[in-house]
Coordinates of C-alpha atoms and ligand atoms in Angstrom, one line a residue:
X209 CA -0.1 0.1 0.1
X210 CA 1.7 3.5 -1.0
X211 CA 1.9 6.3 1.3
X212 CA 0.6 9.7 1.5
X213 CA 2.9 12.7 1.6
X214 CA 1.8 16.2 2.9
X215 CA 4.2 18.3 0.8
X216 CA 4.4 21.5 3.3
X217 CA 4.8 25.0 1.9
X218 CA 5.9 26.5 5.4
X219 CA 7.9 29.4 5.9
X220 CA 8.8 29.0 9.2
X221 CA 10.1 26.5 11.9
X222 CA 6.7 27.3 13.7
X223 CA 4.6 26.9 10.6
X224 CA 6.4 23.9 9.8
X225 CA 5.2 22.1 12.8
X226 CA 1.7 23.3 12.6
X227 CA 1.7 22.1 9.4
X228 CA 2.8 18.8 10.3
X229 CA -0.1 18.7 12.5
X230 CA -2.5 19.6 10.2
X231 CA -1.1 17.2 8.0
X232 CA -1.2 14.4 10.6
X233 CA -5.1 15.2 11.0
X234 CA -5.7 15.2 7.5
X235 CA -4.6 11.6 7.5
X236 CA -0.9 12.0 5.7
X237 CA 1.7 9.4 6.5
X238 CA 4.5 11.5 6.3
X239 CA 5.7 15.1 5.4
X240 CA 8.0 16.7 2.7
X241 CA 9.7 19.8 4.6
X242 CA 10.9 21.8 1.9
X243 CA 13.7 23.4 2.9
X244 CA 14.8 26.0 -0.1
X245 CA 10.8 27.2 0.4
X246 CA 11.3 28.2 4.1
X247 CA 12.3 31.8 5.1
X248 CA 14.0 30.8 8.3
X249 CA 14.3 27.0 9.6
X250 CA 16.0 25.1 13.2
X251 CA 16.4 21.8 11.6
X252 CA 17.0 20.5 15.0
X253 CA 13.9 22.0 16.3
X254 CA 12.0 21.0 13.0
X255 CA 13.0 17.6 13.8
X256 CA 12.6 17.4 17.5
X257 CA 9.5 15.2 18.5
X258 CA 8.1 15.7 14.8
X259 CA 4.7 14.5 14.3
X260 CA 5.1 12.5 11.5
X261 CA 7.9 11.0 9.6
X262 CA 9.9 13.2 7.2
X263 CA 11.4 13.7 3.9
X264 CA 13.9 16.2 4.0
X265 CA 15.3 18.2 0.7
X266 CA 16.6 21.7 -0.5
X267 CA 16.0 21.5 -4.2
X268 CA 19.1 22.1 -6.3
X269 CA 18.9 25.2 -8.2
X270 CA 18.2 23.2 -11.8
X271 CA 15.4 21.3 -10.2
X272 CA 13.2 24.0 -9.2
X273 CA 14.6 25.4 -6.0
X274 CA 12.8 28.0 -4.1
X275 CA 16.2 29.2 -2.8
X276 CA 19.8 29.3 -4.0
X277 CA 22.4 27.6 -1.7
X278 CA 25.9 26.8 -2.0
X279 CA 26.2 23.4 -3.4
X280 CA 28.6 21.9 -0.3
X281 CA 26.3 23.6 2.6
X282 CA 23.3 22.2 0.7
X283 CA 24.7 18.8 0.8
X284 CA 25.7 19.4 4.7
X285 CA 22.4 20.4 5.5
X286 CA 20.9 16.9 3.9
X287 CA 23.4 14.7 5.9
X288 CA 22.8 16.8 9.1
X289 CA 19.3 15.8 8.5
X290 CA 20.1 12.3 8.2
X291 CA 22.1 12.2 11.3
X292 CA 19.4 13.7 13.2
X293 CA 17.0 10.9 12.2
X294 CA 15.3 11.9 9.3
X295 CA 13.5 9.3 8.1
X296 CA 14.4 10.2 4.2
X297 CA 15.9 13.2 2.6
X298 CA 15.6 13.7 -1.1
X299 CA 18.3 14.5 -3.6
X300 CA 18.9 15.1 -7.3
X301 CA 20.2 13.0 -9.4
X302 CA 24.0 14.2 -9.9
X303 CA 24.0 15.2 -6.2
X304 CA 23.6 11.7 -4.4
X305 CA 27.5 11.2 -3.9
X306 CA 27.7 14.1 -1.4
X307 CA 25.4 12.2 0.7
X308 CA 26.7 10.1 3.6
X309 CA 25.1 6.8 4.2
X310 CA 24.9 4.5 7.1
X311 CA 21.9 5.3 9.3
X312 CA 18.4 4.1 9.0
X313 CA 17.3 7.2 6.8
X314 CA 16.5 6.6 3.2
X315 CA 18.1 8.2 0.3
X316 CA 15.6 9.9 -2.7
X317 CA 17.2 10.4 -5.7
X318 CA 15.1 12.3 -7.9
X319 CA 14.8 13.8 -11.3
X320 CA 12.5 16.7 -12.1
X321 CA 11.3 17.8 -16.0
X322 CA 9.2 20.6 -15.8
X323 CA 9.1 21.1 -19.4
X324 CA 7.9 17.5 -20.7
X325 CA 8.6 13.8 -20.5
X326 CA 12.3 12.9 -20.9
X327 CA 13.1 11.2 -24.3
X328 CA 14.6 7.8 -22.6
X329 CA 12.4 7.3 -19.4
X330 CA 13.2 4.2 -18.7
X331 CA 16.9 4.8 -19.2
X332 CA 16.8 7.6 -16.7
X333 CA 14.9 5.8 -14.2
X334 CA 17.6 2.9 -14.7
X335 CA 20.3 5.5 -13.9
X336 CA 18.8 6.7 -10.8
X337 CA 18.3 3.2 -9.4
X338 CA 22.0 2.5 -10.1
X339 CA 23.1 5.7 -8.3
X340 CA 22.4 3.7 -5.0
X341 CA 18.9 5.3 -4.5
X342 CA 16.7 3.5 -1.8
X343 CA 13.9 5.1 -3.5
X344 CA 13.7 6.1 -7.2
X345 CA 11.4 9.5 -7.9
X346 CA 11.3 10.8 -11.1
X347 CA 8.6 13.8 -11.5
X348 CA 7.6 15.0 -14.9
X349 CA 5.5 17.1 -16.8
X350 CA 3.0 15.0 -19.6
X351 CA 1.6 16.9 -22.4
X352 CA -1.2 14.7 -22.2
X353 CA -2.8 12.3 -19.8
X354 CA -1.8 9.3 -22.5
X355 CA 1.9 9.9 -21.6
X356 CA 1.0 8.9 -18.2
X357 CA 0.9 5.0 -19.0
X358 CA 4.7 4.9 -19.5
X359 CA 5.5 6.0 -15.9
X360 CA 2.7 3.0 -14.4
X361 CA 4.9 0.7 -17.0
X362 CA 8.0 1.8 -15.5
X363 CA 6.7 1.2 -11.7
X364 CA 6.6 -2.6 -12.9
X365 CA 9.9 -2.4 -14.3
X366 CA 11.8 -0.9 -11.9
X367 CA 13.4 -3.4 -8.8
X368 CA 13.4 -0.5 -6.3
X369 CA 10.7 1.4 -4.4
X370 CA 9.9 4.2 -6.7
X371 CA 7.6 7.5 -7.0
X372 CA 6.4 8.7 -10.3
X373 CA 4.5 11.8 -10.8
X374 CA 3.1 13.4 -13.7
X375 CA 3.0 17.0 -12.9
X376 CA 0.2 19.6 -14.1
X377 CA -3.3 18.9 -15.3
X378 CA -2.1 16.2 -17.8
X379 CA -0.7 14.3 -15.0
X380 CA -2.8 15.0 -12.2
X381 CA -4.5 11.1 -12.4
X382 CA -0.9 9.8 -11.8
X383 CA -1.2 11.2 -8.1
X384 CA -3.9 8.9 -7.4
X385 CA -3.4 5.8 -10.0
X386 CA 0.4 5.6 -9.4
X387 CA -0.1 3.9 -5.9
X388 CA -2.6 1.3 -8.2
X389 CA 0.6 0.5 -10.1
X390 CA 2.7 0.2 -6.8
X391 CA 4.0 3.6 -6.2
X392 CA 6.0 4.2 -3.0
X393 CA 4.4 7.4 -2.4
X394 CA 2.2 10.1 -3.5
X395 CA 2.4 13.9 -2.4
X396 CA -0.5 15.9 -1.6
X397 CA -0.6 19.6 -0.3
X398 CA -2.4 20.9 2.9
X399 CA -4.7 22.8 0.7
X400 CA -5.0 23.6 -3.0
X401 CA -3.4 27.2 -2.3
X402 CA -0.7 25.6 -0.5
X403 CA 0.5 23.7 -3.4
X404 CA 3.8 22.9 -4.0
X405 CA 3.5 21.5 -7.3
X406 CA 1.4 22.0 -10.2
X407 CA -1.7 19.5 -10.1
X408 CA -1.3 18.5 -6.6
X409 CA -4.6 17.2 -4.9
X410 CA -5.4 18.0 -1.1
X411 CA -4.2 15.5 1.3
X412 CA -7.9 15.7 2.5
X413 CA -9.2 15.0 -0.8
X414 CA -6.9 12.3 -1.8
X415 CA -7.5 10.2 1.7
X416 CA -11.2 11.4 2.2
X417 CA -12.7 11.0 -1.5
X418 CA -10.5 9.0 -3.4
X419 CA -9.2 6.7 -0.2
X420 CA -5.8 7.0 -1.2
X421 CA -4.3 5.3 1.6
X422 CA -5.7 1.9 1.0
X423 CA -5.1 2.1 -2.9
X424 CA -3.0 -0.6 -3.8
X425 CA -2.4 -3.6 -6.6
X426 CA -5.7 -5.1 -6.0
X427 CA -7.8 -1.9 -6.5
X428 CA -10.3 -1.9 -9.6
X429 CA -9.9 1.1 -11.9
X430 CA -12.3 3.5 -13.3
X431 CA -12.3 7.1 -14.7
X432 CA -13.9 9.7 -16.7
X433 CA -12.6 11.2 -20.0
X434 CA -13.6 15.0 -21.2
X435 CA -12.7 18.4 -21.6
X436 CA -13.3 20.3 -19.6
X437 CA -13.5 17.9 -17.0
X438 CA -12.1 19.9 -13.6
X439 CA -15.5 20.6 -12.3
X440 CA -16.9 16.8 -13.2
X441 CA -18.9 15.7 -10.3
X442 CA -18.4 12.2 -11.3
X443 CA -14.9 11.3 -9.5
X444 CA -17.2 12.4 -6.3
X445 CA -20.1 10.3 -6.8
X446 CA -18.7 7.2 -8.0
X447 CA -16.1 7.2 -5.4
X448 CA -18.6 7.8 -2.7
X449 CA -20.7 4.7 -4.5
X450 CA -17.6 2.4 -3.9
X451 CA -16.7 3.3 -0.8
X452 CA -20.5 2.7 0.5
X453 CA -20.5 -0.7 -1.6
X454 CA -17.2 -1.4 0.4
X455 CA -15.3 -2.0 -2.9
X456 CA -11.9 -1.2 -3.5
X457 CA -11.8 0.5 -6.3
X458 CA -10.5 4.2 -7.5
X459 CA -12.1 6.7 -9.9
X460 CA -10.1 9.4 -11.7
X461 CA -10.6 12.0 -13.9
X462 CA -8.9 12.7 -16.8
X463 CA -8.7 16.1 -19.2
X464 CA -8.2 14.2 -22.6
X465 CA -8.2 17.5 -24.9
X466 CA -10.6 18.1 -27.7
X467 CA -9.0 17.0 -30.9
X468 CA -6.9 14.5 -29.3
X469 CA -7.7 10.8 -30.1
X470 CA -9.8 10.0 -27.5
X471 CA -10.3 6.2 -28.7
X472 CA -6.7 5.7 -28.5
X473 CA -6.9 6.7 -24.9
X474 CA -9.9 4.6 -24.1
X475 CA -8.4 1.2 -25.8
X476 CA -5.0 1.9 -24.3
X477 CA -6.2 2.7 -20.6
X478 CA -8.5 -0.9 -21.1
X479 CA -5.5 -2.3 -21.9
X480 CA -3.4 -1.0 -18.4
X481 CA -6.5 -2.1 -16.2
X482 CA -8.9 0.5 -16.6
X483 CA -12.3 -1.7 -16.3
X484 CA -14.7 1.1 -16.9
X485 CA -14.0 4.7 -18.4
X486 CA -17.2 7.2 -18.3
X487 CA -17.0 9.6 -21.1
X488 CA -18.3 13.0 -21.7
X489 CA -18.1 16.3 -24.0
X490 CA -16.5 16.1 -26.5
X491 CA -15.5 12.2 -27.2
X492 CA -18.8 10.6 -26.9
X493 CA -18.6 9.9 -30.6
X494 CA -15.2 8.5 -30.2
X495 CA -16.3 6.2 -27.6
X496 CA -18.4 4.5 -30.2
X497 CA -15.3 3.7 -32.4
X498 CA -13.3 2.7 -29.2
X499 CA -15.9 -0.2 -28.8
X500 CA -15.8 -3.9 -29.9
X501 CA -19.7 -4.1 -29.1
X502 CA -22.6 -0.7 -29.2
X503 CA -25.6 -0.9 -27.8
X504 CA -28.3 -0.1 -30.1
X505 CA -29.6 2.9 -28.5
X506 CA -26.7 4.3 -28.0
X507 CA -25.9 3.6 -31.9
X508 CA -29.1 5.3 -32.7
X509 CA -27.9 8.6 -30.1
X510 CA -24.8 8.7 -31.8
X511 CA -22.9 8.8 -28.8
X512 CA -21.4 6.6 -25.8
X513 CA -21.2 7.5 -22.4
X514 CA -20.2 4.7 -20.9
X515 CA -17.5 2.0 -22.1
X516 CA -17.2 -1.4 -20.1
X517 CA -14.3 -3.6 -20.5
X518 CA -15.6 -7.0 -19.8
X519 CA -13.1 -10.3 -21.0
X520 CA -10.9 -7.8 -23.0
X521 CA -13.6 -6.8 -25.2
X522 CA -15.0 -2.9 -25.0
X523 CA -18.6 -2.2 -24.7
X524 CA -20.5 0.9 -25.0
X525 CA -23.8 2.3 -23.7
X526 CA -25.4 5.4 -23.0
X527 CA -26.7 5.6 -19.8
X528 CA -28.2 9.1 -20.0
X529 CA -30.9 7.6 -21.9
X530 CA -32.3 5.2 -19.6
X531 CA -31.3 7.9 -16.6
X532 CA -34.1 10.4 -18.7
X533 CA -36.5 7.6 -19.1
X534 CA -36.4 6.5 -15.4
X535 CA -36.7 9.9 -14.2
X536 CA -39.5 10.7 -15.7
X537 CA -41.1 7.5 -15.5
X538 CA -40.7 7.7 -11.7
X539 CA -42.3 11.4 -11.6
X540 CA -45.3 10.1 -13.7
X541 CA -45.7 7.2 -11.0
X542 CA -45.5 10.2 -8.3
X543 CA -43.1 8.0 -6.6
X544 CA -39.9 9.0 -4.1
X545 CA -36.8 8.4 -6.5
X546 CA -35.6 5.8 -3.7
X547 CA -38.2 3.7 -4.2
X548 CA -37.0 0.6 -6.1
X549 CA -39.8 -1.8 -5.8
X550 CA -41.7 -1.4 -8.5
X551 CA -41.0 -4.7 -10.6
X552 CA -42.6 -3.4 -13.8
X553 CA -40.6 -1.7 -16.4
X554 CA -40.5 1.6 -15.8
X555 CA -40.7 2.8 -19.4
X556 CA -44.5 1.4 -19.4
X557 CA -45.1 4.4 -17.8
X558 CA -44.4 6.7 -20.6
X559 CA -45.8 5.0 -23.8
X560 CA -48.1 7.3 -25.6
X561 CA -47.3 10.3 -23.4
X562 CA -46.4 13.4 -25.3
X563 CA -43.2 14.9 -24.1
X564 CA -41.8 18.0 -25.7
X565 CA -38.1 18.0 -25.7
X566 CA -36.4 21.6 -25.7
X567 CA -33.2 21.4 -27.6
X568 CA -31.5 19.0 -29.8
X569 CA -28.2 18.8 -28.8
X570 CA -26.4 16.0 -27.6
X571 CA -28.7 15.7 -24.3
X572 CA -31.5 15.9 -26.7
X573 CA -30.3 13.1 -28.2
X574 CA -30.0 10.6 -25.3
X575 CA -33.0 12.0 -24.0
X576 CA -35.3 11.9 -26.7
X577 CA -34.0 8.4 -28.0
X578 CA -34.9 7.0 -24.6
X579 CA -37.7 8.3 -24.7
X580 CA -38.8 7.0 -28.1
X581 CA -36.9 3.6 -28.3
X582 CA -37.2 2.5 -24.7
X583 CA -40.3 4.6 -23.4
X584 CA -42.5 4.4 -26.7
X585 CA -43.5 7.9 -25.9
X586 CA -44.6 10.7 -28.7
X587 CA -41.6 13.0 -28.5
X588 CA -42.1 16.6 -29.6
X589 CA -38.6 18.0 -30.7
X590 CA -38.4 22.1 -30.3
X591 CA -35.2 23.6 -31.1
X592 CA -33.4 27.1 -31.9
X593 CA -32.1 26.0 -35.0
X594 CA -34.5 24.4 -37.5
X595 CA -32.0 22.4 -39.0
X596 CA -30.9 20.7 -35.9
X597 CA -34.3 20.3 -34.8
X598 CA -35.7 19.2 -37.9
X599 CA -33.2 16.6 -38.3
X600 CA -33.3 14.7 -34.9
X601 CA -37.1 14.9 -35.3
X602 CA -37.1 13.2 -38.4
X603 CA -33.9 10.2 -37.2
X604 CA -36.9 9.5 -34.3
X605 CA -39.8 9.9 -37.0
X606 CA -41.1 12.7 -34.5
X607 CA -42.5 15.9 -35.0
X608 CA -40.5 19.1 -35.2
X609 CA -42.0 22.5 -33.5
X610 CA -40.2 26.1 -33.7
X611 CA -40.0 27.2 -29.9
X612 CA -42.3 29.9 -31.2
X613 CA -44.9 27.6 -32.0
X614 CA -45.5 25.9 -28.8
X615 CA -48.9 27.3 -27.5
X616 CA -51.5 24.6 -28.5
X617 CA -49.3 21.5 -27.7
X618 CA -51.1 19.7 -25.4
X619 CA -48.0 18.0 -23.7
X620 CA -47.8 15.5 -20.9
X621 CA -44.1 15.9 -20.1
X622 CA -41.4 18.5 -21.2
X623 CA -37.9 18.2 -21.2
X624 CA -35.3 21.0 -21.0
X625 CA -32.1 19.8 -22.5
X626 CA -31.0 23.5 -23.7
X627 CA -28.6 25.2 -20.9
X628 CA -30.9 27.8 -20.7
X629 CA -31.4 28.7 -16.9
X630 CA -27.9 26.8 -16.0
X631 CA -25.4 28.5 -13.2
X632 CA -24.6 31.6 -13.8
X633 CA -27.2 32.9 -16.3
X634 CA -30.1 31.7 -13.9
X635 CA -32.7 34.3 -15.0
X636 CA -33.0 32.5 -18.4
X637 CA -35.8 30.1 -19.2
X638 CA -36.5 27.5 -22.3
X639 CA -40.1 28.1 -22.1
X640 CA -42.1 31.0 -21.0
X641 CA -44.1 30.3 -17.8
X642 CA -47.6 30.9 -19.8
X643 CA -46.7 27.6 -22.0
X644 CA -46.4 25.4 -18.8
X645 CA -48.8 23.2 -18.2
X646 CA -50.8 22.6 -15.1
X647 CA -50.6 19.0 -14.1
X648 CA -47.7 18.1 -16.7
X649 CA -44.3 17.0 -16.1
X650 CA -41.7 19.7 -15.9
X651 CA -38.0 18.3 -16.2
X652 CA -35.1 20.4 -16.5
X653 CA -32.0 18.2 -17.0
X654 CA -29.8 21.1 -15.3
X655 CA -28.4 20.4 -12.0
X656 CA -27.0 23.8 -11.1
X657 CA -28.5 25.3 -9.6
X658 CA -31.1 22.3 -8.8
X659 CA -34.5 24.6 -9.2
X660 CA -34.1 26.8 -11.8
X661 CA -36.3 29.8 -13.1
X662 CA -38.1 27.2 -15.6
X663 CA -38.6 24.5 -12.4
X664 CA -39.6 27.4 -10.1
X665 CA -42.5 28.6 -12.6
X666 CA -43.6 24.8 -13.1
X667 CA -44.3 24.7 -9.3
X668 CA -46.2 27.9 -9.5
X669 CA -48.3 26.9 -12.1
X670 CA -49.4 23.3 -10.6
X671 CA -47.0 21.3 -12.8
X672 CA -44.8 18.1 -11.2
X673 CA -41.3 19.1 -11.2
X674 CA -37.9 16.5 -11.6
X675 CA -34.6 18.6 -11.1
X676 CA -31.7 17.6 -13.4
X677 CA -29.6 15.9 -10.4
X678 CA -31.4 12.6 -10.6
X679 CA -30.8 12.0 -14.1
X680 CA -27.0 12.9 -13.4
X681 CA -26.8 10.2 -10.7
X682 CA -28.9 7.9 -12.3
X683 CA -26.8 7.5 -15.5
X684 CA -23.6 7.4 -12.9
X685 CA -25.4 4.8 -10.8
X686 CA -26.0 2.8 -14.1
X687 CA -22.4 2.7 -15.2
X688 CA -21.5 1.5 -11.4
X689 CA -24.1 -1.3 -11.9
X690 CA -22.5 -2.5 -15.3
X691 CA -19.2 -2.1 -13.9
X692 CA -19.8 -4.1 -10.7
X693 CA -23.0 -6.2 -11.6
X694 CA -24.1 -4.7 -8.1
X695 CA -26.8 -2.4 -6.9
X696 CA -25.5 1.3 -7.0
X697 CA -26.3 3.1 -3.7
X698 CA -28.0 6.2 -5.5
X699 CA -28.8 8.3 -2.1
X700 CA -25.3 8.2 -1.4
X701 CA -24.5 9.7 -4.8
X702 CA -26.6 12.1 -4.5
X703 CA -25.9 13.5 -1.8
X704 CA -22.1 13.1 -2.7
X705 CA -23.1 15.3 -5.7
X706 CA -25.2 17.9 -3.4
X707 CA -22.0 18.2 -1.1
X708 CA -19.7 18.8 -3.8
X709 CA -22.3 21.4 -5.3
X710 CA -22.7 23.2 -2.2
X711 CA -18.9 23.6 -2.1
X712 CA -18.5 25.2 -5.4
Ligands
NAP112 P1 -24.9 20.8 -26.9 O1 -25.2 19.8 -27.7 O2 -24.5 21.9 -26.9 O3 -26.6 21.4 -26.8 C1 -27.3 22.7 -26.7 C2 -28.7 22.8 -27.1 O4 -29.2 23.9 -26.7 C3 -29.0 22.9 -28.4 O5 -29.9 22.1 -28.9 C4 -28.9 24.5 -28.4 O6 -29.9 24.9 -29.6 C5 -29.8 24.7 -27.4 N1 -29.4 26.0 -26.7 C6 -28.2 26.5 -26.4 N2 -28.4 27.7 -25.9 C7 -29.6 28.3 -26.4 C8 -30.4 29.6 -26.4 N3 -29.7 30.3 -25.5 N4 -31.4 29.3 -26.3 C9 -32.0 28.5 -27.1 N5 -31.6 27.2 -27.2 C10 -30.2 27.1 -26.9 O7 -25.6 20.5 -25.1 P2 -25.7 19.1 -24.3 O8 -24.5 18.5 -24.5 O9 -26.9 18.8 -25.1 O10 -26.2 19.9 -23.2 C11 -27.3 20.8 -23.1 C12 -27.2 20.7 -21.3 O11 -28.2 19.5 -20.9 C13 -26.4 21.2 -20.3 O12 -26.5 22.6 -20.1 C14 -26.6 20.3 -19.0 O13 -27.4 21.2 -18.2 C15 -27.7 19.6 -19.3 N6 -27.1 17.9 -19.2 C16 -27.7 17.5 -18.1 C17 -27.4 16.0 -17.7 C18 -27.9 15.5 -16.1 O14 -27.1 14.1 -16.3 N7 -28.5 16.3 -15.9 C19 -26.5 15.6 -18.7 C20 -26.2 16.2 -20.1 C21 -26.3 17.0 -20.0 P3 -29.2 25.1 -31.4 O15 -29.2 23.7 -32.0 O16 -29.9 26.1 -31.7 O17 -27.7 25.3 -30.7

């Protein structure tokens, strides 16, 4: 099992001691003392009765130092730390010869590359390994997340304990996933504002959300790809689900840039041990291309949001469609969303119902296809741009209406799939209040805010309302079920999403 090391950004001895106590409380196993980032320090006082085991380092000038110190003094300082009982010192490749060995302290020999990936990653790692290092450390800067796979492969090849870090956004997943592939430790910051390297997560988030202290070779791997992805709620809901299910699993996010080969990313991660990937914009089409087998509704929608790896084969699904169908069906039944007792197919509730879908983009396609193919509803598409709306309607053999021609439409439900009303544009609404039919179901797929203007006005007019969080949770829950074969804890997932939303 890997360790979690709090990389401290303290400026003084007193601050560093306080930071070590905070790190311990947050669940860190050890603390890194970056002496070069401190304005003053008393090494003896720092190490006396320390709350956590430590890594002591003073970065060399060419390796990202916070301040410059004469090389002989710098090495003397690290040797003094070892003599005082520091559990580790971290010294850069090329400087390890100046370290006096003999005590129990371990020597981490490191190489940092802030500009990119070394041309010969394995050769560099082998040089560090044969330098006399107790622990090999490589911190590099991948340009895209696919490059991180080479870091994981390296961990399987080296004979010594090793730390690999992909710095920056493209390497963010390495901060957790490297532990699954056998990394000796991973670094976290005390808070995002106190990072000592780009891309660090907070220790509290690593230990809390991701259960990083229990990640090991047996941990099952899942993730989400998209661009942008930084504000995705998916890691929060999936990791909360696995925790509640008692499942040793890790779910990480990858910003796979628009325009890069997402199908290749998906296939290579499946080969590397990832058992399932959620797929969000703009890669839902690429997910279809990556798969060996595609669910017929996903094929009709023209987009997959889920890839499942089963017996080496990649299966693509679209769980948005079923999630939307399920949410609407429950609303028609007037059931509480936690009631899963009805054995009949929920889509029976939608058969023959007239559902007005506002929008014709990606979400609209999933919702409309789900309603038509699974729910056997009569779908009416209304969209700002006529061409796109008519195209979707034609595919579904459904009716198209311009947004200004809805007055006489007797719908049973309306689903908003446009971003109108989404944070920060909360005063916008896709449907004038006078067109909301009392007694109908009004479903807004937006979940930030939970109560949009559309839903507020729908309530005022006596309609039954459904917010977008249920659909979001349901599509994620269905993914958990596809990947694990077990019932997902939807209420836990909903609470995790609400908690994350409340902190945004
Ligand atoms: P998209 O592919 O970009 O489609 C956006 C749709 O909204 C298009 O039909 C577009 O019309 C229309 N639209 C955009 N701005 C508009 C405006 N100002 N006035 C009228 N129509 C406008 O986006 P998407 O992937 O479908 O996502 C749309 C929304 O769905 C998101 O904002 C999100 O809140 C929601 N969503 C929710 C979930 C969930 O799980 N709850 C999942 C996915 C999406 P044109 O064709 O005329 O451009």
